[in-house]
Short mmCIF file of C-alpha atoms in Angstrom, two decimals:
data_model
loop_
_atom_site.label_atom_id
_atom_site.label_comp_id
_atom_site.label_asym_id
_atom_site.label_seq_id
_atom_site.Cartn_x
_atom_site.Cartn_y
_atom_site.Cartn_z
CA MET A 1 123.97 59.68 -50.08
CA ALA A 2 122.82 63.16 -49.10
CA ILE A 3 119.32 63.25 -47.69
CA THR A 4 117.56 66.48 -46.85
CA ILE A 5 114.72 66.41 -44.36
CA THR A 6 113.09 69.05 -42.23
CA VAL A 7 112.97 67.84 -38.65
CA ASN A 8 110.95 69.81 -36.12
CA GLY A 9 111.20 72.88 -38.30
CA THR A 10 114.92 72.68 -39.02
CA SER A 11 116.29 71.58 -42.39
CA GLN A 12 118.88 68.83 -42.03
CA THR A 13 121.16 67.39 -44.67
CA LEU A 14 122.38 63.93 -43.72
CA ASP A 15 125.07 61.86 -45.39
CA VAL A 16 123.75 58.41 -44.61
CA GLU A 17 122.94 55.14 -46.32
CA PRO A 18 119.63 55.46 -48.16
CA GLU A 19 118.29 52.31 -46.50
CA MET A 20 119.03 53.59 -42.99
CA PRO A 21 115.77 53.55 -41.06
CA LEU A 22 114.43 57.01 -40.33
CA LEU A 23 114.46 56.09 -36.64
CA TRP A 24 118.22 55.53 -36.78
CA ALA A 25 118.77 58.88 -38.44
CA LEU A 26 116.68 60.62 -35.80
CA ARG A 27 118.18 58.90 -32.78
CA GLU A 28 121.77 58.24 -33.81
CA THR A 29 122.57 60.92 -36.35
CA LEU A 30 120.47 63.79 -35.00
CA GLY A 31 120.47 62.75 -31.33
CA LEU A 32 116.70 63.01 -30.98
CA THR A 33 116.24 60.16 -28.52
CA GLY A 34 112.67 60.96 -27.53
CA THR A 35 111.50 58.60 -30.28
CA LYS A 36 111.98 55.03 -29.12
CA PHE A 37 113.10 51.76 -30.63
CA GLY A 38 110.67 49.04 -29.70
CA CYS A 39 110.24 46.01 -31.93
CA GLY A 40 112.10 47.06 -35.06
CA ILE A 41 109.44 45.57 -37.33
CA ALA A 42 106.80 48.33 -37.27
CA ALA A 43 104.56 46.25 -35.04
CA CYS A 44 104.54 48.13 -31.73
CA GLY A 45 104.50 51.80 -32.70
CA ALA A 46 107.05 53.07 -30.15
CA CYS A 47 108.93 54.71 -33.03
CA THR A 48 105.96 56.67 -34.41
CA VAL A 49 106.72 60.12 -35.84
CA HIS A 50 104.90 62.37 -38.28
CA LEU A 51 105.99 62.41 -41.92
CA ASP A 52 104.37 65.35 -43.67
CA GLY A 53 101.80 65.38 -40.89
CA ARG A 54 100.88 61.70 -40.97
CA ALA A 55 101.86 59.17 -38.34
CA VAL A 56 104.42 56.64 -39.58
CA ARG A 57 106.50 53.96 -37.87
CA SER A 58 110.04 55.11 -38.38
CA CYS A 59 111.91 51.91 -37.51
CA THR A 60 111.25 50.35 -40.90
CA LEU A 61 110.92 53.47 -43.03
CA PRO A 62 114.10 54.02 -45.06
CA ILE A 63 115.48 57.52 -44.76
CA SER A 64 115.35 57.78 -48.55
CA ALA A 65 111.54 57.69 -48.30
CA ALA A 66 111.69 60.83 -46.16
CA ASP A 67 113.95 62.76 -48.52
CA GLY A 68 112.59 66.26 -49.03
CA LYS A 69 109.83 65.74 -46.51
CA THR A 70 108.94 67.14 -43.14
CA VAL A 71 109.34 65.09 -39.98
CA THR A 72 107.92 65.95 -36.58
CA THR A 73 109.08 64.01 -33.52
CA ILE A 74 107.85 64.09 -29.93
CA GLU A 75 110.44 66.79 -29.25
CA GLY A 76 108.80 69.03 -31.83
CA LEU A 77 105.14 68.37 -31.08
CA ALA A 78 104.73 71.23 -28.63
CA ALA A 79 104.56 74.57 -30.39
CA ASP A 80 106.36 77.56 -28.86
CA GLY A 81 106.50 75.95 -25.45
CA THR A 82 102.79 75.15 -25.40
CA LEU A 83 102.01 71.48 -25.09
CA HIS A 84 100.07 69.88 -27.90
CA LYS A 85 96.54 69.05 -26.78
CA VAL A 86 97.39 65.34 -26.76
CA GLN A 87 100.36 65.94 -24.48
CA ALA A 88 98.20 68.04 -22.16
CA ALA A 89 95.53 65.35 -22.10
CA TRP A 90 98.21 62.75 -21.31
CA ILE A 91 99.24 64.75 -18.23
CA ALA A 92 95.66 65.46 -17.20
CA ASN A 93 94.82 61.76 -17.37
CA GLN A 94 98.19 60.63 -15.97
CA VAL A 95 98.47 58.22 -18.87
CA PRO A 96 102.14 57.15 -18.90
CA GLN A 97 103.50 54.55 -16.54
CA CYS A 98 107.02 53.58 -17.56
CA GLY A 99 106.50 55.87 -20.53
CA TYR A 100 108.69 54.05 -23.02
CA CYS A 101 105.93 53.61 -25.60
CA GLN A 102 104.27 56.95 -24.94
CA SER A 103 106.27 59.13 -27.33
CA GLY A 104 105.04 56.89 -30.10
CA MET A 105 101.57 56.62 -28.60
CA ILE A 106 101.21 60.41 -28.38
CA MET A 107 102.45 60.90 -31.95
CA ALA A 108 100.09 58.20 -33.17
CA VAL A 109 97.12 59.77 -31.39
CA ALA A 110 98.01 63.27 -32.57
CA GLY A 111 98.18 62.05 -36.16
CA PHE A 112 95.03 59.99 -35.73
CA LEU A 113 92.94 62.86 -34.36
CA ALA A 114 94.18 65.17 -37.09
CA GLN A 115 92.70 62.74 -39.61
CA ASN A 116 89.69 61.77 -37.52
CA PRO A 117 88.72 64.43 -34.97
CA LYS A 118 85.56 62.65 -33.81
CA PRO A 119 86.46 58.98 -33.63
CA THR A 120 84.14 56.27 -32.37
CA ASP A 121 85.47 53.57 -30.11
CA ASP A 122 85.70 51.32 -33.14
CA ASP A 123 87.69 54.00 -34.92
CA ILE A 124 90.04 54.18 -31.94
CA ASP A 125 90.48 50.42 -31.89
CA ALA A 126 91.23 50.35 -35.60
CA GLY A 127 93.37 53.48 -35.68
CA ILE A 128 95.50 53.19 -32.57
CA THR A 129 97.36 49.89 -32.61
CA ASN A 130 100.38 50.92 -30.59
CA ILE A 131 101.37 48.45 -27.91
CA CYS A 132 101.90 49.44 -24.26
CA ARG A 133 103.31 46.72 -22.06
CA CYS A 134 102.32 48.62 -18.89
CA GLY A 135 98.74 48.37 -20.12
CA THR A 136 97.80 52.04 -20.20
CA PHE A 137 95.17 51.40 -22.88
CA ALA A 138 92.21 52.34 -20.69
CA ARG A 139 93.64 55.77 -19.96
CA VAL A 140 94.75 56.19 -23.57
CA ARG A 141 91.15 55.61 -24.64
CA THR A 142 89.78 57.94 -21.97
CA ALA A 143 92.14 60.69 -23.06
CA ILE A 144 91.25 60.24 -26.73
CA ARG A 145 87.54 60.39 -25.93
CA GLN A 146 88.05 63.61 -23.98
CA LEU A 147 89.97 65.12 -26.88
CA ALA A 148 87.29 64.03 -29.33
CA ASP A 149 84.65 65.62 -27.12
CA GLY A 150 86.67 68.77 -26.79
CA GLU A 151 87.23 68.20 -23.10
CA GLY A 152 90.98 67.80 -23.32
CA ALA A 153 93.05 69.97 -21.05
CA ALA A 154 93.96 72.89 -23.26
CA SER A 155 96.92 74.20 -21.33
CA MET B 1 134.98 45.72 12.46
CA LYS B 2 133.51 48.33 14.68
CA LYS B 3 130.42 47.93 16.71
CA TRP B 4 127.13 47.86 14.87
CA THR B 5 124.28 49.81 16.26
CA ARG B 6 120.57 49.95 15.73
CA ARG B 7 120.71 53.70 15.94
CA ALA B 8 120.22 55.53 12.73
CA PHE B 9 123.17 57.54 11.59
CA ILE B 10 122.31 60.92 10.21
CA GLY B 11 124.70 63.59 9.11
CA ALA B 12 124.36 67.05 7.74
CA GLY B 13 126.57 69.57 6.05
CA THR B 14 126.48 72.74 4.10
CA VAL B 15 126.86 72.87 0.36
CA ALA B 16 128.02 75.57 -1.96
CA GLY B 17 125.44 78.28 -2.33
CA GLY B 18 124.24 78.14 1.22
CA GLY B 19 122.13 75.09 0.70
CA PHE B 20 121.27 72.57 3.29
CA LEU B 21 122.03 68.91 2.92
CA LEU B 22 120.59 66.28 5.12
CA GLY B 23 121.88 62.79 4.85
CA VAL B 24 120.51 59.62 6.27
CA ALA B 25 122.48 56.44 6.07
CA GLY B 26 121.28 53.04 6.97
CA PHE B 27 117.55 53.50 6.94
CA THR B 28 117.18 51.76 3.66
CA PHE B 29 118.83 48.73 5.16
CA ALA B 30 116.39 48.57 7.99
CA PRO B 31 114.01 45.65 7.93
CA GLY B 32 111.54 46.73 10.52
CA ARG B 33 111.01 49.44 13.07
CA HIS B 34 114.74 49.94 13.58
CA SER B 35 117.64 51.03 11.49
CA LEU B 36 120.84 49.11 11.19
CA VAL B 37 124.05 50.77 10.17
CA SER B 38 127.72 50.45 10.75
CA ALA B 39 129.09 52.64 13.56
CA ASP B 40 131.86 53.71 11.19
CA ALA B 41 129.44 54.55 8.41
CA ALA B 42 130.79 58.07 8.05
CA GLU B 43 134.42 56.90 7.78
CA LYS B 44 133.43 54.43 5.12
CA GLY B 45 131.59 57.04 3.14
CA GLN B 46 128.24 55.41 3.64
CA LEU B 47 126.56 58.70 4.44
CA THR B 48 123.84 59.20 1.89
CA THR B 49 122.16 62.44 1.12
CA TRP B 50 118.49 62.81 0.44
CA ILE B 51 117.28 66.33 1.12
CA THR B 52 118.54 69.73 -0.03
CA VAL B 53 116.91 73.09 0.66
CA THR B 54 118.02 76.06 -1.39
CA PRO B 55 117.84 79.68 -0.24
CA GLU B 56 115.03 80.02 -2.80
CA ASN B 57 113.01 77.61 -0.66
CA ILE B 58 113.14 74.79 -3.19
CA ILE B 59 113.50 71.35 -1.65
CA THR B 60 115.24 68.72 -3.75
CA ILE B 61 114.83 65.12 -2.69
CA LEU B 62 117.20 62.47 -4.01
CA ILE B 63 115.55 59.18 -4.80
CA PRO B 64 117.76 56.06 -4.78
CA HIS B 65 115.33 54.03 -6.88
CA CYS B 66 114.40 53.83 -10.54
CA GLU B 67 111.19 55.21 -11.93
CA MET B 68 109.81 52.29 -13.93
CA GLY B 69 106.21 53.37 -14.10
CA GLN B 70 105.46 52.42 -10.53
CA GLY B 71 105.68 56.01 -9.30
CA ALA B 72 108.21 55.40 -6.54
CA PRO B 73 109.94 58.79 -6.83
CA THR B 74 106.61 60.57 -6.37
CA ALA B 75 105.62 58.37 -3.45
CA LEU B 76 108.99 58.65 -1.71
CA ALA B 77 109.11 62.42 -2.15
CA MET B 78 105.61 62.63 -0.66
CA MET B 79 106.75 60.62 2.36
CA ALA B 80 109.69 62.97 2.97
CA ALA B 81 107.70 66.12 2.29
CA GLU B 82 104.93 65.01 4.63
CA GLU B 83 107.24 64.62 7.61
CA MET B 84 109.07 67.79 6.73
CA GLU B 85 105.83 69.81 6.59
CA ALA B 86 106.89 71.00 3.16
CA ASP B 87 104.88 72.79 0.52
CA TRP B 88 104.45 70.03 -2.07
CA THR B 89 104.53 72.53 -4.93
CA LEU B 90 108.10 73.48 -3.96
CA ILE B 91 109.39 69.90 -4.00
CA ARG B 92 111.74 68.76 -6.74
CA VAL B 93 112.86 65.20 -7.27
CA GLN B 94 116.16 63.90 -8.62
CA GLU B 95 117.48 60.41 -9.15
CA ALA B 96 120.34 59.57 -6.83
CA PRO B 97 123.60 58.86 -8.67
CA ALA B 98 124.57 55.24 -9.29
CA LEU B 99 127.16 55.24 -6.52
CA ASP B 100 127.82 52.91 -3.61
CA GLU B 101 126.85 55.69 -1.24
CA TYR B 102 123.29 55.33 -2.42
CA ALA B 103 123.18 51.55 -2.18
CA ASN B 104 120.09 50.12 -0.61
CA GLY B 105 119.70 46.68 0.79
CA TYR B 106 116.11 46.41 1.78
CA ILE B 107 115.40 44.06 -1.09
CA VAL B 108 117.97 41.63 0.27
CA ARG B 109 116.23 41.63 3.61
CA ALA B 110 112.86 41.42 1.89
CA VAL B 111 113.90 38.17 0.26
CA GLY B 112 113.83 36.70 3.75
CA GLY B 113 110.24 37.79 4.04
CA ASP B 114 108.59 39.18 7.10
CA TYR B 115 108.65 35.78 8.70
CA VAL B 116 112.02 35.91 10.40
CA PRO B 117 111.60 35.09 14.10
CA ALA B 118 112.44 37.99 16.37
CA VAL B 119 115.41 36.20 17.93
CA MET B 120 116.98 35.84 14.51
CA ALA B 121 116.05 39.27 13.17
CA ARG B 122 119.24 40.98 14.20
CA GLY B 123 121.42 38.40 12.53
CA VAL B 124 119.35 38.51 9.39
CA ASP B 125 119.48 42.30 9.38
CA TYR B 126 123.23 42.19 9.64
CA GLY B 127 123.51 39.62 6.88
CA ALA B 128 121.23 41.58 4.60
CA TYR B 129 123.19 44.73 5.17
CA LYS B 130 126.51 43.04 4.53
CA ILE B 131 125.25 41.54 1.29
CA ALA B 132 124.01 44.93 0.13
CA GLU B 133 127.32 46.48 1.07
CA TRP B 134 129.44 43.85 -0.63
CA PHE B 135 127.58 44.05 -3.87
CA GLY B 136 126.92 47.79 -3.78
CA LEU B 137 123.29 47.05 -4.47
CA GLN B 138 121.13 49.86 -5.70
CA VAL B 139 118.01 47.95 -6.37
CA THR B 140 114.47 48.79 -7.32
CA GLY B 141 112.08 45.90 -6.98
CA GLY B 142 110.11 43.65 -4.73
CA SER B 143 107.81 46.49 -3.67
CA THR B 144 110.63 47.60 -1.39
CA SER B 145 110.96 51.27 -2.31
CA VAL B 146 108.07 52.55 -0.21
CA ARG B 147 108.14 50.04 2.62
CA GLY B 148 111.91 50.15 2.89
CA THR B 149 113.40 53.42 1.69
CA GLY B 150 110.16 55.29 2.25
CA GLU B 151 109.39 54.12 5.75
CA PHE B 152 112.92 54.02 7.12
CA GLY B 153 114.67 56.57 4.92
CA MET B 154 112.42 59.27 3.59
CA ARG B 155 110.11 59.67 6.55
CA VAL B 156 112.94 59.93 9.03
CA ALA B 157 114.95 62.23 6.77
CA GLY B 158 111.99 64.56 6.41
CA ALA B 159 111.23 64.56 10.13
CA ALA B 160 114.87 65.23 11.00
CA ALA B 161 115.03 68.09 8.52
CA LYS B 162 111.93 69.65 10.03
CA ASP B 163 113.32 69.43 13.57
CA MET B 164 116.54 71.09 12.44
CA LEU B 165 114.65 73.91 10.73
CA LEU B 166 112.55 74.43 13.86
CA ALA B 167 115.70 74.56 15.97
CA ALA B 168 117.29 77.06 13.61
CA ALA B 169 114.23 79.29 13.84
CA ALA B 170 114.16 79.02 17.63
CA ASN B 171 117.83 80.00 17.84
CA LYS B 172 117.28 82.95 15.52
CA TRP B 173 114.33 84.29 17.44
CA GLY B 174 115.49 83.33 20.95
CA VAL B 175 112.37 81.30 21.66
CA PRO B 176 111.85 77.66 22.61
CA ALA B 177 111.70 75.34 19.60
CA ALA B 178 108.57 73.83 21.06
CA GLU B 179 106.78 77.13 20.45
CA CYS B 180 107.63 77.05 16.76
CA ALA B 181 105.62 75.19 14.18
CA ALA B 182 106.34 74.14 10.62
CA ALA B 183 103.82 74.09 7.82
CA LYS B 184 103.96 74.59 4.05
CA SER B 185 107.73 75.07 4.00
CA LYS B 186 107.59 77.81 6.58
CA VAL B 187 108.32 78.02 10.32
CA THR B 188 106.15 80.29 12.41
CA HIS B 189 106.26 81.47 16.01
CA ALA B 190 102.66 82.29 16.74
CA ALA B 191 103.25 84.14 20.02
CA SER B 192 105.43 86.76 18.36
CA GLY B 193 103.95 86.55 14.89
CA ARG B 194 107.31 85.80 13.31
CA SER B 195 107.86 83.48 10.42
CA ALA B 196 110.62 82.37 8.06
CA THR B 197 110.73 80.10 5.06
CA PHE B 198 112.66 76.85 5.12
CA GLY B 199 114.99 78.39 2.57
CA GLU B 200 115.76 81.35 4.85
CA LEU B 201 116.55 78.97 7.71
CA ALA B 202 118.37 76.27 5.75
CA ALA B 203 121.92 77.56 6.09
CA ALA B 204 121.60 77.89 9.86
CA ALA B 205 119.87 74.54 10.17
CA ALA B 206 122.59 72.72 8.26
CA VAL B 207 125.22 73.30 10.95
CA LEU B 208 123.07 71.93 13.76
CA ASP B 209 123.29 68.45 15.18
CA VAL B 210 120.98 66.10 13.41
CA PRO B 211 118.37 64.36 15.53
CA THR B 212 118.84 60.62 15.32
CA SER B 213 115.30 59.54 16.09
CA PRO B 214 112.94 62.35 15.20
CA ALA B 215 109.25 61.90 15.96
CA LEU B 216 107.20 60.86 12.96
CA LYS B 217 103.75 62.20 12.22
CA ASN B 218 100.60 60.40 13.12
CA PRO B 219 98.95 59.25 9.90
CA ASP B 220 95.77 61.01 11.02
CA SER B 221 97.53 64.34 10.43
CA PHE B 222 98.83 63.55 6.95
CA THR B 223 98.09 66.27 4.42
CA ILE B 224 100.25 65.21 1.45
CA ARG B 225 100.15 61.46 1.78
CA ARG B 226 96.66 60.07 1.39
CA THR B 227 96.08 62.53 -1.42
CA SER B 228 96.41 61.88 -5.13
CA VAL B 229 99.03 64.14 -6.67
CA PRO B 230 100.20 64.22 -10.28
CA ARG B 231 103.23 62.02 -10.74
CA VAL B 232 106.49 63.94 -10.96
CA ASP B 233 107.86 61.83 -13.81
CA ILE B 234 105.03 62.29 -16.28
CA PRO B 235 105.85 65.70 -17.79
CA SER B 236 109.18 64.37 -19.07
CA LYS B 237 107.43 61.34 -20.54
CA VAL B 238 105.11 63.37 -22.75
CA ASN B 239 107.75 65.60 -24.32
CA GLY B 240 110.49 63.10 -25.09
CA THR B 241 113.00 64.30 -22.50
CA ALA B 242 112.76 61.31 -20.16
CA LYS B 243 116.05 59.40 -20.38
CA TYR B 244 116.02 55.64 -20.73
CA GLY B 245 118.95 53.26 -20.84
CA ILE B 246 118.83 53.13 -24.64
CA ASP B 247 119.13 56.92 -24.77
CA VAL B 248 122.47 57.10 -22.98
CA THR B 249 125.52 57.90 -25.08
CA LEU B 250 129.01 57.72 -23.63
CA PRO B 251 132.32 58.77 -25.21
CA GLY B 252 133.75 55.96 -27.32
CA MET B 253 130.71 53.82 -26.75
CA ALA B 254 130.62 50.63 -28.79
CA TYR B 255 127.55 48.68 -29.79
CA ALA B 256 127.24 44.92 -29.59
CA ALA B 257 124.79 42.46 -31.06
CA ILE B 258 124.49 38.78 -30.33
CA GLU B 259 124.43 36.17 -33.07
CA MET B 260 122.94 33.05 -31.56
CA ALA B 261 123.89 29.55 -32.64
CA PRO B 262 121.11 28.36 -34.95
CA VAL B 263 121.02 24.93 -33.29
CA PHE B 264 121.11 23.85 -29.66
CA GLY B 265 124.61 22.99 -28.50
CA GLY B 266 126.23 24.57 -31.55
CA LYS B 267 129.91 25.38 -31.18
CA LEU B 268 131.70 28.33 -32.80
CA LYS B 269 134.11 27.12 -35.49
CA ALA B 270 135.31 30.35 -37.06
CA VAL B 271 134.50 34.06 -37.28
CA ASP B 272 134.86 36.24 -40.34
CA THR B 273 134.83 39.81 -39.09
CA ALA B 274 135.57 41.37 -42.48
CA PRO B 275 131.94 42.08 -43.47
CA ALA B 276 131.22 43.72 -40.12
CA VAL B 277 134.40 45.75 -40.16
CA SER B 278 133.60 47.03 -43.65
CA MET B 279 130.29 48.50 -42.49
CA PRO B 280 129.95 52.28 -42.14
CA GLY B 281 130.88 53.57 -38.73
CA VAL B 282 132.91 50.53 -37.67
#
């Protein structure tokens, strides 16, 4: 089945099974390995990408559900070589440890702040449910608060 | 078997492009204040290479450990750069290749703990080294990167590199090396007001004999260590370029999945591969 999606600004036509998870199409078919496979059941969020601007967990989303839509991955989050404000805040706060979950974490936070630019701590708890086994949650929260307050590094 | 020594073996050579390679073998096997290497380390190809200085004054430090979130590459590069009197902003870090030459055995020795009586230490050192050699261990774990590779590898490599750069400058200017000083990736001779970058001196330094037991800095004079610097691995972890095991693709690579027996002690009776073989891509 031919699926057409726009990934990081480039239109792609893929001949894949319609039930193939979007994550598979990104990693295996398009070679965009920045997005990670974590749990495979949409529980951990390591696979988070943006579908038409909203954060989705791509490991359980069939590629057919993305047909005709726009996908942004961690590789496409920076615009014209300028880091997205979430990426800059992640460096400023030295958030990642092993980093495996952080592509998904950053995409989740970028999508979350786009919907909710001034989140409360309760909003953060409810909106960011990605799992980090290194336990970077404290720095994740600090970085989100800075971004919400407009203090994020704006490099 | 040739004689084993407690003297560190260090070698140097030039590389294409006029760079400067400094290798230190054996330090990562050292359990304590000494280094333990085979006297025929060079013949056996055990020479490992940690530090490169390009003519552009960029220092690349090879790290024989994995970055797993613990920050070892940053810490180890700081330890080398400190002794080398390098400009931290000009330091680059690379993972060492997964080759025997970069094996490290400190973890083997660490398993024995720091409780080995002095009279037995040499035997234990030897045993640890042999185990590492036999198995080609390139291990990251046990908090051994900094206290093993860092203390006995990176510090000494950095100090040796600095001494060689000082000697190269002294030769060039016809002054005693003791009158030259290194700081921020530059050697200066205060009396004559001359100076040269590490990069300008690297090619000449690379052909000099390598000091085997260079003096290490007093911690009181540390300027890079004891500071908090941004980790070198983080930029690649915020833009998706950091490579993990799952991201590696090799030619002809096959994928495997395990089907576990549904009951304890279950035995395989038969396999029908037809459904798997009929799947796309198989």
